[in-house]
Coordinates of C-alpha atoms in Angstrom, one line a residue:
X998 CA 96.2 125.1 88.4
X999 CA 94.7 128.6 88.4
X1000 CA 95.6 130.5 91.6
X1001 CA 92.0 131.1 92.6
X1002 CA 91.2 127.4 92.4
X1003 CA 94.4 126.5 94.2
X1004 CA 93.5 128.8 97.1
X1005 CA 90.1 127.2 97.4
X1006 CA 91.9 123.8 97.7
X1007 CA 94.2 125.2 100.3
X1008 CA 91.3 126.8 102.3
X1009 CA 89.2 123.6 102.3
X1010 CA 92.2 121.5 103.3
X1011 CA 92.9 123.7 106.3
X1012 CA 89.3 123.7 107.3
X1013 CA 89.6 119.9 107.7
X1014 CA 92.4 120.3 110.2
X1015 CA 91.8 119.5 113.9
X1016 CA 91.2 122.5 116.2
X1017 CA 94.6 121.7 117.8
X1018 CA 96.4 122.3 114.5
X1019 CA 94.2 125.3 113.7
X1020 CA 95.2 127.0 117.0
X1021 CA 98.8 126.2 116.3
X1022 CA 98.7 127.8 112.9
X1023 CA 96.9 130.9 114.2
X1024 CA 99.6 131.2 116.9
X1025 CA 102.3 130.9 114.3
X1026 CA 100.6 133.6 112.1
X1027 CA 100.5 136.0 115.1
X1028 CA 104.1 135.3 116.1
X1029 CA 105.4 136.0 112.6
X1030 CA 103.3 139.2 112.2
X1031 CA 101.0 137.7 109.6
X1032 CA 97.9 138.2 111.8
X1033 CA 96.9 140.1 114.9
X1034 CA 94.0 140.1 117.3
X1035 CA 94.7 143.7 118.3
X1036 CA 91.9 145.9 117.0
X1037 CA 94.1 149.1 116.9
X1038 CA 96.8 148.6 114.2
X1039 CA 97.2 152.3 113.4
X1040 CA 100.8 152.4 114.7
X1041 CA 102.0 149.6 112.5
X1042 CA 104.1 150.1 109.4
X1043 CA 102.5 148.8 106.2
X1044 CA 104.5 147.4 103.4
X1045 CA 102.8 145.9 100.3
X1046 CA 102.5 142.2 100.7
X1047 CA 103.5 142.3 104.4
X1048 CA 100.3 143.8 105.9
X1049 CA 99.1 142.2 109.2
X1050 CA 95.7 140.7 108.9
X1051 CA 93.1 141.7 111.6
X1052 CA 91.5 138.5 112.9
X1053 CA 89.9 139.9 116.0
X1054 CA 86.3 138.9 116.8
X1055 CA 86.5 135.9 114.4
X1056 CA 86.0 132.2 115.1
X1057 CA 89.0 129.9 114.8
X1058 CA 88.2 128.7 111.3
X1059 CA 87.3 132.3 110.2
X1060 CA 90.7 133.5 111.4
X1061 CA 92.5 131.0 109.1
X1062 CA 90.3 131.6 106.1
X1063 CA 90.7 135.4 106.5
X1064 CA 94.5 135.0 106.5
X1065 CA 94.5 132.8 103.4
X1066 CA 92.4 135.4 101.5
X1067 CA 94.3 138.5 102.6
X1068 CA 97.9 137.4 103.0
X1069 CA 100.3 135.6 100.6
X1070 CA 102.5 135.0 103.6
X1071 CA 99.8 133.0 105.2
X1072 CA 99.6 130.8 102.2
X1073 CA 103.4 130.3 102.1
X1074 CA 103.4 129.5 105.8
X1075 CA 100.7 126.8 105.3
X1076 CA 102.7 125.3 102.5
X1077 CA 105.8 125.3 104.6
X1078 CA 103.8 123.7 107.5
X1079 CA 103.1 120.7 105.2
X1080 CA 106.8 119.9 105.3
X1081 CA 107.1 120.3 109.1
X1082 CA 103.8 118.8 110.3
X1083 CA 103.3 115.3 111.8
X1084 CA 101.7 112.7 109.6
X1085 CA 99.6 109.6 110.4
X1086 CA 101.6 107.1 108.5
X1087 CA 105.2 106.4 107.5
X1088 CA 107.2 103.8 105.6
X1089 CA 111.0 103.6 105.7
X1090 CA 113.4 102.5 102.9
X1091 CA 117.1 102.2 102.2
X1092 CA 118.8 102.1 98.8
X1093 CA 122.1 101.0 97.4
X1094 CA 123.5 104.5 96.7
X1095 CA 121.9 107.0 99.0
X1096 CA 124.4 109.8 98.3
X1097 CA 123.7 109.6 94.5
X1098 CA 120.0 109.5 95.0
X1099 CA 120.0 112.4 97.4
X1100 CA 122.2 114.4 95.0
X1101 CA 119.6 113.9 92.3
X1102 CA 116.8 115.0 94.6
X1103 CA 118.7 118.1 95.6
X1104 CA 118.7 119.2 92.0
X1105 CA 115.0 120.0 92.7
X1106 CA 115.4 123.4 94.3
X1107 CA 113.1 124.9 96.9
X1108 CA 110.5 127.5 95.8
X1109 CA 110.9 131.1 96.9
X1110 CA 108.0 133.4 97.5
X1111 CA 105.6 131.7 95.2
X1112 CA 102.5 129.6 95.6
X1113 CA 102.5 125.8 94.8
X1114 CA 99.6 126.1 92.4
X1115 CA 101.8 124.8 89.6
X1116 CA 102.7 121.8 91.6
X1117 CA 99.2 120.3 92.3
X1118 CA 98.3 117.3 90.3
X1119 CA 96.2 114.1 90.4
X1120 CA 99.3 111.9 90.3
X1121 CA 103.0 112.1 91.2
X1122 CA 104.5 114.6 88.7
X1123 CA 106.6 117.4 90.1
X1124 CA 107.5 117.8 93.7
X1125 CA 108.3 120.9 95.8
X1126 CA 111.6 120.8 97.8
X1127 CA 112.6 122.0 101.2
X1128 CA 115.9 121.7 103.1
X1129 CA 116.9 121.8 106.7
X1130 CA 119.9 120.5 108.6
X1131 CA 120.2 116.8 108.2
X1132 CA 117.0 116.4 106.1
X1133 CA 115.9 117.0 102.5
X1134 CA 112.2 117.0 101.7
X1135 CA 110.3 116.4 98.5
X1136 CA 106.5 117.2 98.7
X1137 CA 104.2 115.8 96.1
X1138 CA 100.8 117.6 96.2
X1139 CA 97.8 115.5 95.1
X1140 CA 94.5 117.1 94.3
X1141 CA 91.3 115.2 95.3
X1142 CA 87.8 116.4 94.6
X1143 CA 84.5 114.7 95.4
X1144 CA 80.7 115.3 95.8
X1145 CA 79.1 113.8 98.9
X1146 CA 76.5 111.3 97.6
X1147 CA 73.9 112.3 100.2
X1148 CA 74.4 116.1 100.9
X1149 CA 75.8 117.0 97.5
X1150 CA 78.5 119.0 99.3
X1151 CA 81.7 119.6 97.4
X1152 CA 84.9 118.3 99.0
X1153 CA 88.4 119.4 98.0
X1154 CA 91.7 118.6 99.5
X1155 CA 95.3 119.2 98.8
X1156 CA 96.9 115.9 99.9
X1157 CA 100.7 116.1 100.5
X1158 CA 102.8 113.0 100.1
X1159 CA 106.1 113.7 101.7
X1160 CA 109.5 112.1 100.9
X1161 CA 112.1 112.6 103.6
X1162 CA 115.8 112.0 103.1
X1163 CA 117.4 111.3 106.4
X1164 CA 121.1 112.0 106.1
X1165 CA 121.8 110.3 109.4
X1166 CA 121.3 106.6 108.8
X1167 CA 120.8 107.2 105.0
X1168 CA 117.1 106.4 105.1
X1169 CA 114.3 107.4 102.7
X1170 CA 110.9 107.8 104.4
X1171 CA 107.4 108.3 102.9
X1172 CA 105.0 110.3 105.1
X1173 CA 101.3 110.6 104.4
X1174 CA 98.0 111.2 106.1
X1175 CA 94.6 109.6 106.2
X1176 CA 92.6 110.2 103.1
X1177 CA 88.9 110.6 103.7
X1178 CA 86.6 107.9 102.3
X1179 CA 84.6 110.5 100.3
X1180 CA 87.5 110.8 97.9
X1181 CA 87.8 107.0 97.3
X1182 CA 85.7 104.5 95.4
X1183 CA 84.9 101.2 97.2
X1184 CA 87.3 99.5 94.9
X1185 CA 90.2 101.8 95.7
X1186 CA 89.7 102.3 99.4
X1187 CA 91.3 99.0 100.7
X1188 CA 94.5 99.6 98.8
X1189 CA 94.9 103.3 98.5
X1190 CA 98.0 103.6 100.7
X1191 CA 99.8 100.6 99.3
X1192 CA 99.0 102.0 95.8
X1193 CA 100.5 105.4 96.7
X1194 CA 103.6 103.7 98.1
X1195 CA 104.0 101.6 94.9
X1196 CA 103.5 104.6 92.7
X1197 CA 106.2 106.6 94.6
X1198 CA 108.5 103.6 94.4
X1199 CA 108.1 103.6 90.6
X1200 CA 108.7 107.4 90.6
X1201 CA 112.1 106.7 92.3
X1202 CA 113.0 104.1 89.6
X1203 CA 112.1 106.4 86.7
X1204 CA 113.4 109.7 87.9
X1205 CA 116.3 108.8 90.2
X1206 CA 117.3 105.3 88.9
X1207 CA 116.8 104.1 92.4
X1208 CA 115.4 100.8 93.6
X1209 CA 114.0 101.3 97.1
X1210 CA 114.6 98.5 99.7
X1211 CA 112.2 98.3 102.6
X1212 CA 114.0 98.6 106.0
X1213 CA 113.5 95.4 108.0
X1214 CA 112.0 96.5 111.3
X1215 CA 111.4 93.0 112.8
X1216 CA 114.0 93.9 115.5
X1217 CA 111.4 96.4 117.0
X1218 CA 109.6 93.4 118.4
X1219 CA 112.4 92.8 120.9
X1220 CA 113.8 96.3 121.4
X1221 CA 111.7 96.9 124.6
X1222 CA 113.6 94.1 126.3
X1223 CA 116.7 96.2 126.3
X1224 CA 115.2 99.7 126.8
X1225 CA 113.0 100.3 129.8
X1226 CA 111.8 103.6 128.3
X1227 CA 110.1 101.7 125.5
X1228 CA 107.0 99.7 126.4
X1229 CA 105.4 97.0 124.4
X1230 CA 101.7 97.8 125.0
X1231 CA 99.9 95.7 122.4
X1232 CA 100.7 93.0 119.9
X1233 CA 99.1 90.5 117.5
X1234 CA 100.5 87.0 117.5
X1235 CA 100.2 84.1 115.2
X1236 CA 101.1 81.2 117.6
X1237 CA 103.2 78.2 116.7
X1238 CA 100.1 75.9 117.1
X1239 CA 98.2 77.9 114.5
X1240 CA 96.2 80.0 116.9
X1241 CA 95.9 83.7 117.0
X1242 CA 96.1 86.1 120.0
X1243 CA 95.8 89.8 120.4
X1244 CA 97.2 91.2 123.6
X1245 CA 96.8 94.7 125.0
X1246 CA 97.9 96.2 128.4
X1247 CA 94.6 98.2 128.6
X1248 CA 94.7 100.5 131.7
X1249 CA 97.6 98.7 133.3
X1250 CA 99.9 101.4 134.5
X1251 CA 102.9 99.0 134.7
X1252 CA 102.4 98.1 130.9
X1253 CA 102.4 94.4 131.5
X1254 CA 100.9 92.4 128.6
X1255 CA 98.3 89.9 129.7
X1256 CA 99.3 86.2 129.6
X1257 CA 102.8 86.6 128.2
X1258 CA 103.8 89.6 130.3
X1259 CA 102.2 88.2 133.4
X1260 CA 103.9 84.9 133.0
X1261 CA 107.3 86.7 132.7
X1262 CA 106.5 88.7 135.8
X1263 CA 105.6 85.5 137.7
X1264 CA 108.9 84.0 136.7
X1265 CA 110.9 87.1 137.8
X1266 CA 109.0 87.4 141.1
X1267 CA 109.3 83.8 142.1
X1268 CA 112.9 82.9 141.2
X1269 CA 113.7 81.4 144.6
X1270 CA 110.7 79.1 144.6
X1271 CA 111.2 78.0 141.0
X1272 CA 114.9 77.1 141.8
X1273 CA 113.4 74.3 143.9
X1274 CA 111.6 72.8 140.9
X1275 CA 114.1 73.2 138.0
X1276 CA 112.2 71.0 135.6
X1277 CA 109.0 73.0 136.0
X1278 CA 111.0 76.2 135.6
X1279 CA 112.7 75.0 132.5
X1280 CA 109.3 73.9 131.0
X1281 CA 107.9 77.4 131.7
X1282 CA 110.9 79.1 130.2
X1283 CA 110.7 76.8 127.1
X1284 CA 107.0 77.6 126.7
X1285 CA 107.7 81.3 127.0
X1286 CA 110.5 81.0 124.4
X1287 CA 108.4 79.2 121.9
X1288 CA 105.5 81.6 122.3
X1289 CA 107.7 84.7 121.8
X1290 CA 110.3 83.5 119.4
X1291 CA 108.4 81.1 117.3
X1292 CA 105.3 83.3 116.8
X1293 CA 104.8 85.7 114.0
X1294 CA 103.8 89.3 114.8
X1295 CA 101.5 90.9 112.3
X1296 CA 101.7 94.1 114.3
X1297 CA 102.9 95.6 117.6
X1298 CA 102.3 98.8 119.5
X1299 CA 105.2 100.6 121.3
X1300 CA 105.1 103.5 123.7
X1301 CA 108.0 105.8 124.2
X1302 CA 107.4 107.1 127.7
X1303 CA 107.7 110.7 128.8
X1304 CA 107.7 111.7 132.5
X1305 CA 104.9 114.0 131.4
X1306 CA 102.4 111.3 130.5
X1307 CA 100.5 113.4 127.9
X1308 CA 103.7 113.7 125.9
X1309 CA 104.4 110.0 125.5
X1310 CA 104.5 108.8 121.9
X1311 CA 102.4 105.8 120.9
X1312 CA 103.3 104.1 117.7
X1313 CA 102.0 101.0 115.8
X1314 CA 104.2 98.9 113.5
X1315 CA 102.2 96.9 110.9
X1316 CA 104.6 94.3 109.5
X1317 CA 104.3 93.1 105.9
X1318 CA 101.5 95.6 105.3
X1319 CA 99.0 94.4 102.6
X1320 CA 101.3 91.5 102.1
X1321 CA 104.1 93.8 101.0
X1322 CA 107.7 93.6 102.3
X1323 CA 107.6 96.9 104.1
X1324 CA 106.4 97.9 107.6
X1325 CA 103.7 100.6 107.9
X1326 CA 104.3 102.8 110.9
X1327 CA 101.2 104.5 112.4
X1328 CA 101.4 107.4 114.8
X1329 CA 98.5 107.7 117.2
X1330 CA 96.8 111.1 117.6
X1331 CA 98.1 113.2 120.4
X1332 CA 96.3 116.1 122.1
X1333 CA 99.6 117.7 123.0
X1334 CA 102.4 116.7 120.5
X1335 CA 102.4 118.6 117.2
X1336 CA 104.9 118.8 114.4
X1337 CA 107.4 116.3 112.9
X1338 CA 109.6 116.0 116.0
X1339 CA 108.1 112.8 117.3
X1340 CA 108.3 111.2 113.9
X1341 CA 112.0 112.2 113.6
X1342 CA 112.6 110.8 117.1
X1343 CA 111.3 107.4 116.2
X1344 CA 113.4 107.4 113.0
X1345 CA 116.5 108.4 115.0
X1346 CA 115.7 105.6 117.5
X1347 CA 115.5 103.1 114.7
X1348 CA 118.8 104.3 113.2
X1349 CA 120.5 104.0 116.6
X1350 CA 119.1 100.5 117.4
X1351 CA 118.7 98.7 114.0
X1352 CA 122.1 97.0 114.4
X1353 CA 121.5 95.9 117.9
X1354 CA 121.5 92.2 118.5
X1355 CA 118.0 92.0 119.9
X1356 CA 117.1 88.6 118.6
X1357 CA 118.6 86.7 121.5
X1358 CA 116.3 85.6 124.3
X1359 CA 117.3 87.3 127.6

């Protein structure tokens, strides 16, 4: 793609970011000497290509646009941010020969001091690579363009689809964001994410001779029983009797699910009284067992608590997404948390606990 067109894609992509992310990027630009809000820059040393962009007296969005137009380093920083940012969705796979697949991926070398305009396509063609300790990344840039049917406004977006190789645990993860409806036809909208996952799985077969195997995350339904720092805050249940139930803790600060959680609390709080009526207690426990162990769980929501409440991490697990064998992980928006760290934390948690025997009723 021609560079001027690519920069327009980059600009309009950044303009769609939340103010939280925009502020973070501007802060990064200032810290790395890409931009400054100081009006007097006469004492600064100017080197071609390394000039500091004056963003004083500009709005937040104008600050980013100005940097993109005036500094290559700003463009490079934005492209790097797409490797390090947090994404809305994630899917995790394993494979039979992780080391061999990773070695093939590492033959794709990271770019140095050049824009990604030759790596922007309408399908998965050539990725851009990035490496950091314990991780190897492949970023596939997809170009989407559309005209709003009512306003006739032009929409452009550079949509990164990230593949993350986790050396610890030997996992392969797909990360991707919400794609605005304006870029999708009514026919494509319901299946866009499952289609992207299928296309990337096919890419792995063709280019890496690798058949991806979805990681079974069913154990996450029970993990909170062993870890008090993880709370089950919502779940959908298909009950043994054919009924359906959707439970949510709401504003309950003790994170007790209605019905199931409340019954369990009653059992725990009234052990002495129930010992006097063992048949009734056994009937209650059998009922609880059947409700929990014999039900199917289309999705659950877990909360990794932080003592600073605003930094807690809320995550939804959608099992058998779109009737596929993988689990779609959805990260809820946070006003505070930013960057890939919270995604990496959940993956590390899964790696550390996936072999736990959490299927036994406690």
